[in-house]
Coordinates of C-alpha atoms in Angstrom, one line a residue:
X1 CA 137.3 38.8 116.4
X2 CA 137.1 36.9 119.7
X3 CA 135.3 33.5 119.5
X4 CA 134.2 31.4 122.4
X5 CA 132.6 28.0 122.7
X6 CA 131.8 27.9 119.0
X7 CA 132.1 24.4 117.3
X8 CA 135.7 23.1 118.0
X9 CA 136.9 26.6 119.2
X10 CA 137.0 26.9 122.9
X11 CA 138.4 30.5 123.2
X12 CA 140.3 32.1 120.3
X13 CA 141.2 35.6 119.1
X14 CA 141.5 36.2 115.2
X15 CA 143.3 39.3 114.2
X16 CA 142.9 40.0 110.6
X17 CA 145.4 42.1 108.5
X18 CA 144.1 45.2 106.8
X19 CA 145.3 43.7 103.5
X20 CA 145.3 40.0 102.7
X21 CA 144.9 37.5 105.4
X22 CA 145.2 33.8 104.8
X23 CA 143.7 31.3 107.3
X24 CA 145.2 27.8 107.0
X25 CA 145.3 24.6 109.1
X26 CA 144.6 20.9 109.0
X27 CA 141.3 19.6 107.8
X28 CA 138.8 19.8 110.7
X29 CA 140.9 22.3 112.7
X30 CA 138.2 24.8 112.7
X31 CA 139.2 27.1 109.9
X32 CA 135.6 27.3 108.7
X33 CA 134.5 28.5 112.1
X34 CA 136.2 31.8 111.3
X35 CA 133.8 32.2 108.4
X36 CA 130.9 31.1 110.6
X37 CA 131.8 33.6 113.2
X38 CA 131.9 36.5 110.8
X39 CA 128.5 35.3 109.5
X40 CA 127.1 35.5 112.9
X41 CA 128.4 39.0 113.5
X42 CA 126.7 40.0 110.2
X43 CA 123.3 38.6 111.1
X44 CA 123.6 35.0 109.9
X45 CA 121.2 32.3 111.0
X46 CA 121.8 31.1 114.6
X47 CA 122.0 27.3 115.1
X48 CA 122.2 25.7 118.6
X49 CA 124.3 22.9 117.0
X50 CA 127.1 25.5 116.7
X51 CA 127.4 25.7 120.4
X52 CA 130.4 23.8 121.8
X53 CA 129.3 20.6 123.6
X54 CA 129.1 21.3 127.3
X55 CA 128.8 25.1 127.0
X56 CA 125.7 27.1 127.8
X57 CA 126.3 29.5 124.9
X58 CA 128.6 30.6 122.1
X59 CA 129.8 34.2 121.9
X60 CA 131.4 36.0 119.0
X61 CA 132.7 39.6 119.4
X62 CA 134.1 41.7 116.6
X63 CA 135.6 45.1 116.1
X64 CA 135.0 46.5 112.6
X65 CA 136.6 49.7 111.5
X66 CA 134.3 51.9 109.4
X67 CA 134.8 55.2 107.7
X68 CA 132.9 58.2 109.1
X69 CA 129.6 58.9 107.4
X70 CA 129.5 55.5 105.7
X71 CA 126.0 54.0 105.2
X72 CA 126.7 51.3 107.8
X73 CA 127.6 54.0 110.4
X74 CA 124.3 55.9 109.6
X75 CA 122.2 52.7 110.0
X76 CA 124.1 51.8 113.2
X77 CA 123.6 55.2 114.8
X78 CA 119.8 55.0 113.8
X79 CA 119.7 51.7 115.9
X80 CA 121.2 53.6 118.8
X81 CA 124.9 52.3 118.5
X82 CA 127.8 54.4 119.4
X83 CA 131.2 54.2 117.6
X84 CA 134.3 53.3 119.6
X85 CA 137.2 55.2 118.2
X86 CA 135.9 55.0 114.6
X87 CA 134.9 51.2 115.0
X88 CA 131.7 49.3 115.5
X89 CA 131.7 46.8 118.3
X90 CA 129.4 43.9 117.5
X91 CA 128.5 41.0 119.7
X92 CA 126.4 37.9 119.0
X93 CA 125.4 35.2 121.5
X94 CA 123.8 31.9 120.7
X95 CA 122.5 29.8 123.5
X96 CA 122.5 26.0 123.6
X97 CA 118.7 26.2 123.2
X98 CA 119.1 28.1 120.0
X99 CA 118.1 31.6 121.3
X100 CA 120.1 34.5 119.9
X101 CA 121.0 37.9 121.1
X102 CA 122.8 40.7 119.2
X103 CA 124.5 43.9 120.4
X104 CA 125.8 46.8 118.3
X105 CA 127.9 49.6 119.6
X106 CA 126.8 48.9 123.2
X107 CA 123.1 48.6 122.4
X108 CA 120.9 45.6 122.1
X109 CA 119.5 45.3 118.6
X110 CA 117.4 42.9 116.5
X111 CA 119.5 40.5 114.5
X112 CA 118.0 41.9 111.4
X113 CA 119.9 45.1 111.9
X114 CA 123.3 43.2 111.7
X115 CA 122.0 41.7 108.4
X116 CA 121.3 45.2 107.1
X117 CA 124.9 46.2 107.8
X118 CA 126.3 43.1 106.1
X119 CA 125.8 44.3 102.5
X120 CA 127.7 47.5 103.2
X121 CA 130.6 45.8 105.2
X122 CA 131.5 42.3 103.9
X123 CA 131.0 40.2 100.9
X124 CA 131.2 36.5 101.9
X125 CA 131.8 33.8 99.3
X126 CA 132.2 30.1 99.7
X127 CA 131.6 26.9 97.7
X128 CA 127.8 27.2 98.3
X129 CA 128.0 30.6 96.6
X130 CA 129.7 29.0 93.6
X131 CA 126.7 26.5 93.4
X132 CA 124.4 29.6 93.7
X133 CA 126.0 31.2 90.7
X134 CA 124.9 28.2 88.7
X135 CA 121.3 29.4 89.1
X136 CA 120.0 31.5 86.3
X137 CA 118.2 33.9 88.8
X138 CA 121.6 34.5 90.5
X139 CA 123.3 35.2 87.1
X140 CA 120.6 37.7 86.2
X141 CA 121.0 39.3 89.6
X142 CA 124.7 39.5 89.1
X143 CA 124.3 41.2 85.8
X144 CA 121.8 43.6 87.2
X145 CA 124.1 44.4 90.1
X146 CA 127.0 45.1 87.7
X147 CA 124.7 47.3 85.4
X148 CA 123.8 49.6 88.4
X149 CA 121.5 52.4 87.6
X150 CA 121.4 51.6 84.0
X151 CA 119.3 48.6 84.8
X152 CA 117.9 49.7 88.2
X153 CA 116.0 52.6 86.7
X154 CA 114.1 50.6 84.0
X155 CA 113.6 47.8 86.4
X156 CA 112.0 50.0 89.0
X157 CA 109.5 51.3 86.4
X158 CA 108.9 47.8 85.1
X159 CA 108.3 46.4 88.6
X160 CA 105.7 49.1 89.3
X161 CA 103.8 48.5 86.2
X162 CA 104.0 44.7 86.8
X163 CA 102.5 45.0 90.3
X164 CA 99.6 47.1 88.9
X165 CA 99.0 44.6 86.1
X166 CA 99.0 41.7 88.6
X167 CA 96.5 43.5 90.8
X168 CA 94.2 44.2 87.9
X169 CA 94.5 40.7 86.6
X170 CA 93.7 39.2 90.0
X171 CA 90.5 41.4 90.4
X172 CA 89.4 40.6 86.8
X173 CA 90.1 36.9 87.3
X174 CA 88.1 37.0 90.6
X175 CA 85.1 38.6 88.9
X176 CA 85.1 36.3 85.8
X177 CA 85.7 33.0 87.7
X178 CA 83.1 33.9 90.3
X179 CA 80.5 35.1 87.7
X180 CA 78.2 32.1 88.4
X181 CA 78.3 32.5 92.2
X182 CA 77.7 36.3 91.8
X183 CA 74.8 35.7 89.5
X184 CA 73.2 33.3 92.1
X185 CA 73.8 35.9 94.7
X186 CA 72.1 38.6 92.6
X187 CA 69.1 36.3 92.0
X188 CA 68.7 35.7 95.7
X189 CA 68.9 39.5 96.4
X190 CA 66.3 40.2 93.7
X191 CA 63.9 37.6 95.1
X192 CA 64.2 39.0 98.5
X193 CA 63.7 42.6 97.5
X194 CA 60.7 41.7 95.3
X195 CA 59.2 39.9 98.3
X196 CA 59.7 42.9 100.5
X197 CA 58.4 45.2 97.8
X198 CA 55.2 43.1 97.5
X199 CA 54.5 43.4 101.3
X200 CA 55.6 47.1 101.5
X201 CA 56.3 47.1 105.2
X202 CA 56.6 50.4 107.1
X203 CA 58.9 51.1 109.9
X204 CA 57.3 50.2 113.3
X205 CA 54.2 48.9 111.5
X206 CA 54.4 45.7 113.3
X207 CA 54.2 47.5 116.6
X208 CA 51.1 49.4 115.5
X209 CA 49.4 46.3 114.2
X210 CA 50.1 44.5 117.5
X211 CA 48.4 47.2 119.4
X212 CA 45.4 47.3 117.0
X213 CA 45.0 43.5 117.3
X214 CA 44.9 43.7 121.0
X215 CA 42.1 46.3 120.9
X216 CA 40.1 44.4 118.3
X217 CA 40.4 41.1 120.2
X218 CA 38.9 42.7 123.4
X219 CA 36.5 45.2 121.8
X220 CA 33.4 44.3 123.8
X221 CA 35.2 44.5 127.1
X222 CA 36.8 47.8 126.1
X223 CA 33.5 49.3 124.9
X224 CA 31.7 48.2 128.2
X225 CA 34.4 49.6 130.3
X226 CA 34.4 52.9 128.4
X227 CA 30.6 53.2 128.7
X228 CA 30.5 52.4 132.4
X229 CA 33.3 55.0 133.1
X230 CA 31.4 57.6 130.9
X231 CA 28.2 56.9 133.0
X232 CA 30.1 57.3 136.2
X233 CA 31.6 60.6 135.2
X234 CA 28.7 62.2 133.2
X235 CA 25.6 60.2 134.1
X236 CA 23.4 57.7 132.3
X237 CA 20.5 59.1 130.3
X238 CA 18.4 56.0 131.0
X239 CA 18.8 56.6 134.7
X240 CA 17.8 60.2 135.6
X241 CA 17.9 59.5 139.3
X242 CA 21.5 58.2 139.2
X243 CA 24.3 60.2 140.8
X244 CA 27.4 60.9 138.6
X245 CA 30.8 62.5 139.4
X246 CA 30.2 65.6 137.2
X247 CA 27.0 66.4 139.1
X248 CA 28.6 66.0 142.5
X249 CA 31.6 68.2 141.5
X250 CA 29.3 70.8 140.1
X251 CA 27.4 70.8 143.5
X252 CA 30.6 71.2 145.5
X253 CA 31.7 74.1 143.3
X254 CA 28.3 75.9 143.8
X255 CA 28.5 75.5 147.6
X256 CA 31.9 77.1 147.6
X257 CA 31.1 79.8 145.1
X258 CA 28.3 81.1 147.4
X259 CA 30.8 82.0 150.2
X260 CA 34.1 82.5 148.2
X261 CA 34.1 86.3 148.8
X262 CA 34.6 85.8 152.4
X263 CA 37.8 83.8 152.4
X264 CA 40.5 83.8 149.6
X265 CA 41.6 80.3 150.6
X266 CA 38.2 78.9 150.1
X267 CA 38.0 80.8 146.8
X268 CA 41.1 79.1 145.6
X269 CA 39.7 75.7 146.4
X270 CA 36.6 76.6 144.5
X271 CA 38.8 77.4 141.4
X272 CA 40.5 74.1 141.7
X273 CA 37.2 72.2 141.9
X274 CA 36.2 74.0 138.8
X275 CA 39.3 72.8 136.9
X276 CA 38.4 69.2 138.1
X277 CA 35.0 69.7 136.6
X278 CA 36.5 70.8 133.2
X279 CA 38.8 67.7 133.3
X280 CA 36.0 65.4 134.1
X281 CA 34.0 66.8 131.1
X282 CA 36.9 66.3 128.8
X283 CA 37.5 62.8 130.0
X284 CA 33.9 61.9 129.7
X285 CA 33.8 63.3 126.1
X286 CA 36.8 61.2 125.1
X287 CA 35.3 58.1 126.6
X288 CA 32.1 58.7 124.6
X289 CA 34.2 59.1 121.4
X290 CA 36.3 56.1 122.1
X291 CA 33.2 53.9 122.6
X292 CA 31.7 55.3 119.4
X293 CA 34.9 54.8 117.5
X294 CA 35.8 51.4 118.7
X295 CA 35.7 48.8 115.8
X296 CA 34.5 45.4 116.7
X297 CA 34.4 44.3 113.1
X298 CA 35.8 40.7 113.0
X299 CA 36.7 41.3 109.4
X300 CA 39.1 44.0 110.4
X301 CA 40.7 41.7 113.0
X302 CA 41.2 39.1 110.4
X303 CA 42.9 41.6 108.0
X304 CA 45.2 42.8 110.8
X305 CA 46.3 39.3 111.8
X306 CA 46.8 38.5 108.1
X307 CA 49.1 41.6 107.7
X308 CA 51.0 40.7 110.9
X309 CA 51.6 37.2 109.6
X310 CA 53.0 38.7 106.4
X311 CA 55.4 40.9 108.3
X312 CA 56.5 38.1 110.6
X313 CA 57.4 36.0 107.6
X314 CA 59.6 38.9 106.4
X315 CA 61.3 39.5 109.7
X316 CA 62.1 35.8 110.0
X317 CA 63.8 35.8 106.7
X318 CA 65.4 39.2 106.4
X319 CA 65.3 40.8 109.8
X320 CA 68.1 40.9 112.3
X321 CA 67.3 37.9 114.6
X322 CA 63.8 38.1 113.3
X323 CA 63.2 41.2 115.4
X324 CA 61.2 44.0 113.5
X325 CA 60.4 45.5 110.3
X326 CA 63.1 48.2 110.7
X327 CA 65.7 45.5 110.4
X328 CA 64.0 44.1 107.3
X329 CA 64.0 47.6 105.7
X330 CA 67.7 47.9 106.6
X331 CA 68.4 44.5 104.9
X332 CA 66.6 45.8 101.8
X333 CA 68.7 48.9 101.7
X334 CA 72.0 47.0 102.0
X335 CA 70.8 44.4 99.5
X336 CA 69.8 47.0 96.9
X337 CA 73.3 48.5 97.1
X338 CA 74.9 45.1 96.9
X339 CA 72.7 44.3 93.8
X340 CA 73.7 47.5 92.1
X341 CA 77.3 46.5 92.6
X342 CA 76.7 43.0 91.2
X343 CA 74.7 44.3 88.3
X344 CA 77.7 46.5 87.5
X345 CA 80.1 43.5 87.1
X346 CA 79.8 43.5 83.3
X347 CA 80.7 47.2 83.2
X348 CA 83.6 46.6 85.6
X349 CA 84.8 43.6 83.6
X350 CA 85.0 45.9 80.5
X351 CA 86.9 48.5 82.5
X352 CA 89.4 46.1 84.0
X353 CA 90.0 44.3 80.6
X354 CA 90.8 47.7 79.0
X355 CA 93.1 48.6 81.8
X356 CA 94.9 45.2 81.7
X357 CA 95.4 45.4 78.0
X358 CA 96.7 49.0 78.4
X359 CA 99.2 47.8 81.2
X360 CA 100.3 44.8 79.1
X361 CA 101.2 47.2 76.3
X362 CA 103.1 49.5 78.7
X363 CA 104.8 46.5 80.3
X364 CA 106.0 45.4 76.9
X365 CA 107.7 48.7 76.2
X366 CA 109.3 48.8 79.7
X367 CA 110.5 45.2 79.2
X368 CA 112.1 46.1 76.0
X369 CA 114.0 49.0 77.7
X370 CA 115.1 46.7 80.5
X371 CA 116.3 44.1 77.9
X372 CA 118.3 46.7 76.0
X373 CA 120.0 48.0 79.2
X374 CA 120.9 44.3 80.1
X375 CA 122.3 43.6 76.7
X376 CA 124.5 46.6 76.8
X377 CA 125.7 45.9 80.4
X378 CA 126.3 42.2 79.5
X379 CA 128.8 43.1 76.9
X380 CA 130.8 45.2 79.3
X381 CA 130.5 42.7 82.2
X382 CA 131.5 39.7 80.0
X383 CA 134.6 41.7 78.7
X384 CA 135.6 42.6 82.2
X385 CA 135.4 39.1 83.5
X386 CA 137.1 37.7 80.5
X387 CA 140.0 40.0 81.2
X388 CA 140.1 38.9 84.8
X389 CA 140.2 35.3 83.8
X390 CA 143.4 36.0 81.7
X391 CA 145.1 36.9 84.9
X392 CA 143.8 33.7 86.6
X393 CA 145.6 31.3 84.2
X394 CA 142.8 31.1 81.9
X395 CA 144.2 33.4 79.1
X396 CA 142.1 31.9 76.3
X397 CA 138.8 31.6 78.2
X398 CA 135.9 33.8 77.0
X399 CA 132.8 34.6 79.0
X400 CA 129.6 35.7 77.3
X401 CA 125.8 36.1 78.2
X402 CA 122.9 34.5 76.6
X403 CA 119.9 36.8 77.2
X404 CA 116.8 35.2 75.7
X405 CA 113.1 35.3 76.1
X406 CA 110.5 32.4 76.0
X407 CA 107.4 32.5 73.7
X408 CA 104.2 32.6 75.7
X409 CA 100.8 33.4 74.1
X410 CA 99.7 34.7 77.5
X411 CA 102.7 36.9 77.8
X412 CA 103.5 40.6 76.6
X413 CA 104.5 41.7 73.2
X414 CA 108.2 42.6 73.0
X415 CA 110.0 43.3 69.7
X416 CA 107.1 41.8 67.7
X417 CA 107.0 38.6 69.8
X418 CA 104.7 37.5 72.6
X419 CA 106.9 36.3 75.5
X420 CA 106.6 35.2 79.1
X421 CA 107.2 37.8 81.8
X422 CA 107.8 37.9 85.5
X423 CA 108.5 40.4 88.3
X424 CA 112.1 41.0 86.9
X425 CA 111.3 41.3 83.2
X426 CA 111.1 39.0 80.3
X427 CA 114.7 38.0 80.1
X428 CA 116.4 34.7 81.0
X429 CA 120.0 35.5 81.6
X430 CA 122.7 32.7 81.4
X431 CA 126.4 33.0 81.9
X432 CA 128.3 31.1 79.2
X433 CA 132.0 30.0 79.2
X434 CA 134.3 29.0 76.4
X435 CA 137.4 27.8 78.3
X436 CA 139.6 27.6 75.2
X437 CA 139.7 28.6 71.5
X438 CA 137.4 26.4 69.4
X439 CA 135.2 25.4 72.3
X440 CA 131.6 26.5 71.9
X441 CA 130.2 28.7 74.7
X442 CA 128.4 26.6 77.2
X443 CA 126.5 27.3 80.4
X444 CA 128.9 27.4 83.3
X445 CA 126.7 24.8 85.0
X446 CA 127.7 22.3 82.3
X447 CA 130.9 23.5 80.7
X448 CA 133.0 24.6 83.8
X449 CA 135.1 22.3 86.0
X450 CA 135.3 22.9 89.8
X451 CA 138.5 24.9 89.3
X452 CA 137.2 26.9 86.5
X453 CA 134.0 27.7 88.3
X454 CA 136.1 28.9 91.3
X455 CA 138.1 31.3 89.0
X456 CA 134.9 32.5 87.3
X457 CA 133.5 33.2 90.6
X458 CA 136.6 35.2 91.7
X459 CA 136.8 37.0 88.5
X460 CA 133.1 38.1 88.9
X461 CA 133.8 39.3 92.4
X462 CA 136.9 41.3 91.4
X463 CA 134.8 43.0 88.6
X464 CA 132.3 43.9 91.3
X465 CA 135.0 45.2 93.4
X466 CA 135.6 47.9 90.8
X467 CA 132.0 48.9 90.4
X468 CA 130.3 48.3 93.8
X469 CA 133.1 47.8 96.4
X470 CA 132.8 46.7 100.0
X471 CA 135.4 47.1 102.7
X472 CA 135.9 43.4 103.2
X473 CA 135.9 40.2 101.1
X474 CA 135.9 36.8 102.7
X475 CA 136.5 33.7 100.6
X476 CA 136.0 30.3 102.1
X477 CA 137.9 27.8 100.0
X478 CA 136.9 29.5 96.8
X479 CA 140.1 28.0 95.4
X480 CA 138.8 24.4 95.7
X481 CA 139.6 22.3 92.7
X482 CA 142.5 24.6 91.6
X483 CA 146.2 23.9 91.7
X484 CA 149.6 24.5 90.1
X485 CA 149.9 27.7 88.1
X486 CA 146.3 28.6 88.4
X487 CA 146.7 28.6 92.2
X488 CA 149.6 31.0 92.0
X489 CA 147.5 33.3 89.7
X490 CA 144.6 33.2 92.2
X491 CA 146.9 34.2 95.0
X492 CA 148.4 37.0 93.0
X493 CA 144.9 38.3 92.0
X494 CA 143.6 38.1 95.6
X495 CA 146.8 40.1 96.7
X496 CA 146.0 42.6 94.0
X497 CA 142.4 42.9 95.3
X498 CA 143.7 43.4 98.8
X499 CA 145.4 46.6 97.8
X500 CA 142.0 48.3 97.7
X501 CA 140.0 46.1 100.3
X502 CA 140.5 43.8 103.1
X503 CA 140.7 40.2 101.9
X504 CA 140.4 37.1 104.1
X505 CA 140.8 33.7 102.6
X506 CA 140.3 30.3 104.1
X507 CA 142.5 28.1 101.9
X508 CA 144.4 24.7 101.6
X509 CA 146.6 26.0 98.9
X510 CA 150.2 27.1 99.8
X511 CA 150.4 29.0 96.5
X512 CA 147.5 31.3 97.7
X513 CA 148.6 31.6 101.3
X514 CA 152.1 32.7 100.2
X515 CA 150.7 35.9 98.8
X516 CA 149.0 36.9 102.1
X517 CA 150.2 39.8 104.1
X518 CA 149.4 37.8 107.2
X519 CA 148.9 34.1 107.6
X520 CA 146.9 32.6 110.5
X521 CA 147.2 29.0 111.6
X522 CA 144.2 27.4 113.3
X523 CA 145.4 24.3 115.2
X524 CA 143.8 22.1 117.9
X525 CA 145.2 21.1 121.2
X526 CA 145.6 17.6 122.3
X527 CA 142.0 17.5 123.6
X528 CA 140.6 18.4 120.3
X529 CA 139.7 22.0 121.0
X530 CA 141.0 25.3 119.6
X531 CA 142.1 27.6 122.5
X532 CA 143.2 31.3 122.5
X533 CA 146.7 30.2 121.6
X534 CA 145.3 28.0 118.8
X535 CA 144.9 30.8 116.4
X536 CA 148.2 32.3 115.9
X537 CA 150.1 34.7 113.4
X538 CA 152.7 32.8 111.4
X539 CA 156.0 34.7 110.8
X540 CA 159.5 33.7 109.6
X541 CA 160.3 30.0 110.3
X542 CA 156.7 29.2 111.5
X543 CA 155.3 30.4 108.2
X544 CA 157.8 28.4 106.2
X545 CA 156.9 25.3 108.3
X546 CA 153.2 25.8 107.7
X547 CA 153.7 26.3 103.9
X548 CA 155.9 23.2 103.8
X549 CA 153.1 21.1 105.5
X550 CA 150.7 22.4 103.0
X551 CA 153.0 21.6 100.1
X552 CA 154.1 18.1 101.2
X553 CA 152.4 17.2 104.4
X554 CA 155.9 17.3 106.1
X555 CA 157.0 20.4 108.0
X556 CA 160.7 19.3 108.0
X557 CA 161.0 18.3 104.4
X558 CA 164.0 20.1 103.0
X559 CA 162.4 20.1 99.5
X560 CA 159.1 21.4 100.7
X561 CA 161.0 24.1 102.6
X562 CA 162.9 25.1 99.6
X563 CA 159.7 25.3 97.7
X564 CA 158.0 27.3 100.5
X565 CA 160.8 29.8 100.6
X566 CA 160.6 30.1 96.8
X567 CA 156.9 30.6 96.9
X568 CA 157.3 33.4 99.6
X569 CA 160.1 35.1 97.6
X570 CA 158.1 35.0 94.4
X571 CA 155.1 36.4 96.1
X572 CA 157.1 39.3 97.7
X573 CA 158.8 40.0 94.4
X574 CA 155.3 40.2 92.7
X575 CA 154.0 42.6 95.3

């Protein structure tokens, strides 16, 4: 990795060994920045506070060797990345304003893509992870991870049934809790539909009635106009001497008929005048009929206005913007459908209740299968972790799991008991530790010291390495609280783990650092920064001096030097 302008690091290159690399240095020298840098390369959260004061941005670049065809390679290629001689080149930039950019294999990618690769490439563990292991949910996740498909299969089926049950329960709860509101809505709809049914409006009836009201309101004027027009066209029987349009047209036609044989053009005009006469007769007849049929009855006008008032009241209540009866009829159609839905709630409640009960029964059976799988895996997991603790200077410690359920009358039935349940099953999983013979098993949150918790954490990770390995393990002061023989055993176990994976450890313990294949020293310059030359590989005399400093705080102490040489010799002999 190359690190620039990150925390106390100005510009430094960190070359990690394929086996076991120990990163050491004085407190505050910037060792943890190595962990932070790797975290950024693997999609960790960007923080503007990480940028070195005075710099515009912090940059971390890394080269990670990955085997061909690995899941991480496939995902990287899907994101458009290209391998560089079998390695992934990753870059992460964090600006002083907090903005972040990521590049993978020469291609700009979302930071989330780097996070997806993290699970396949590196397992990072620090003191915060130790605290995380104290949470029951993390302990259950650790057990499930160890169990693999034996738990993953039943858990997938359980999760699917759990989601269906939750969806049914939510719908049922909504219907039941809103029953009063829905009943009120149904009453309102029934009232409206009854009111509309009482009036029985027809589509466009309001338009027809408006036209009729207009006629009835002007009946006398309309009758006089129709009678006068009829007299002008067909004559008035009471005025025999009067001249009307029909008589004049008929006279014009007779005049032309007498001479039509002498000129075809005039004959055509005579025919057209004949057509006018026919049209005049038709119009005159219709005018006579209109006048006879015109109803001037004031009672009819009153009935029409009353009907219009009833329709107007409906449109104001139920019409779209009070427009017309068509919108009232549309509201009635929608409301009838909604009322049918609301009236069907009781039936729906019965259906959902039956489905909920069936799902709860099914979930109980799936939960039992999941519990059985966890119990079986817990025995193997506890035995494996206990065996690892024996090699970490805890030969008499015993690890076990307490898998229990909590009574809950609203839960599901499992093994003849009604217990609480959640998205991950009905089990509460707790890791117990008996540090020595005669000591009762106690939860590690209460019964483990800091050093013991560090070793339990390491033992768990070593067990995982055998079942779900990743290429690289990074431990940030996971040996805190440990010293003496226990520290030597931790160093020896990390060296053993490094035979099958890359192991990077940030440590203050010389007993651990002595087992490393490569030791890196992080040191500041006089101005308080870590430069390119500030991260260097220690060999020979330099490594002995650093181990002496870690042992006694004095690089030139002959006693410390002798002890450092002894540590290195013992570690090499053990390898």
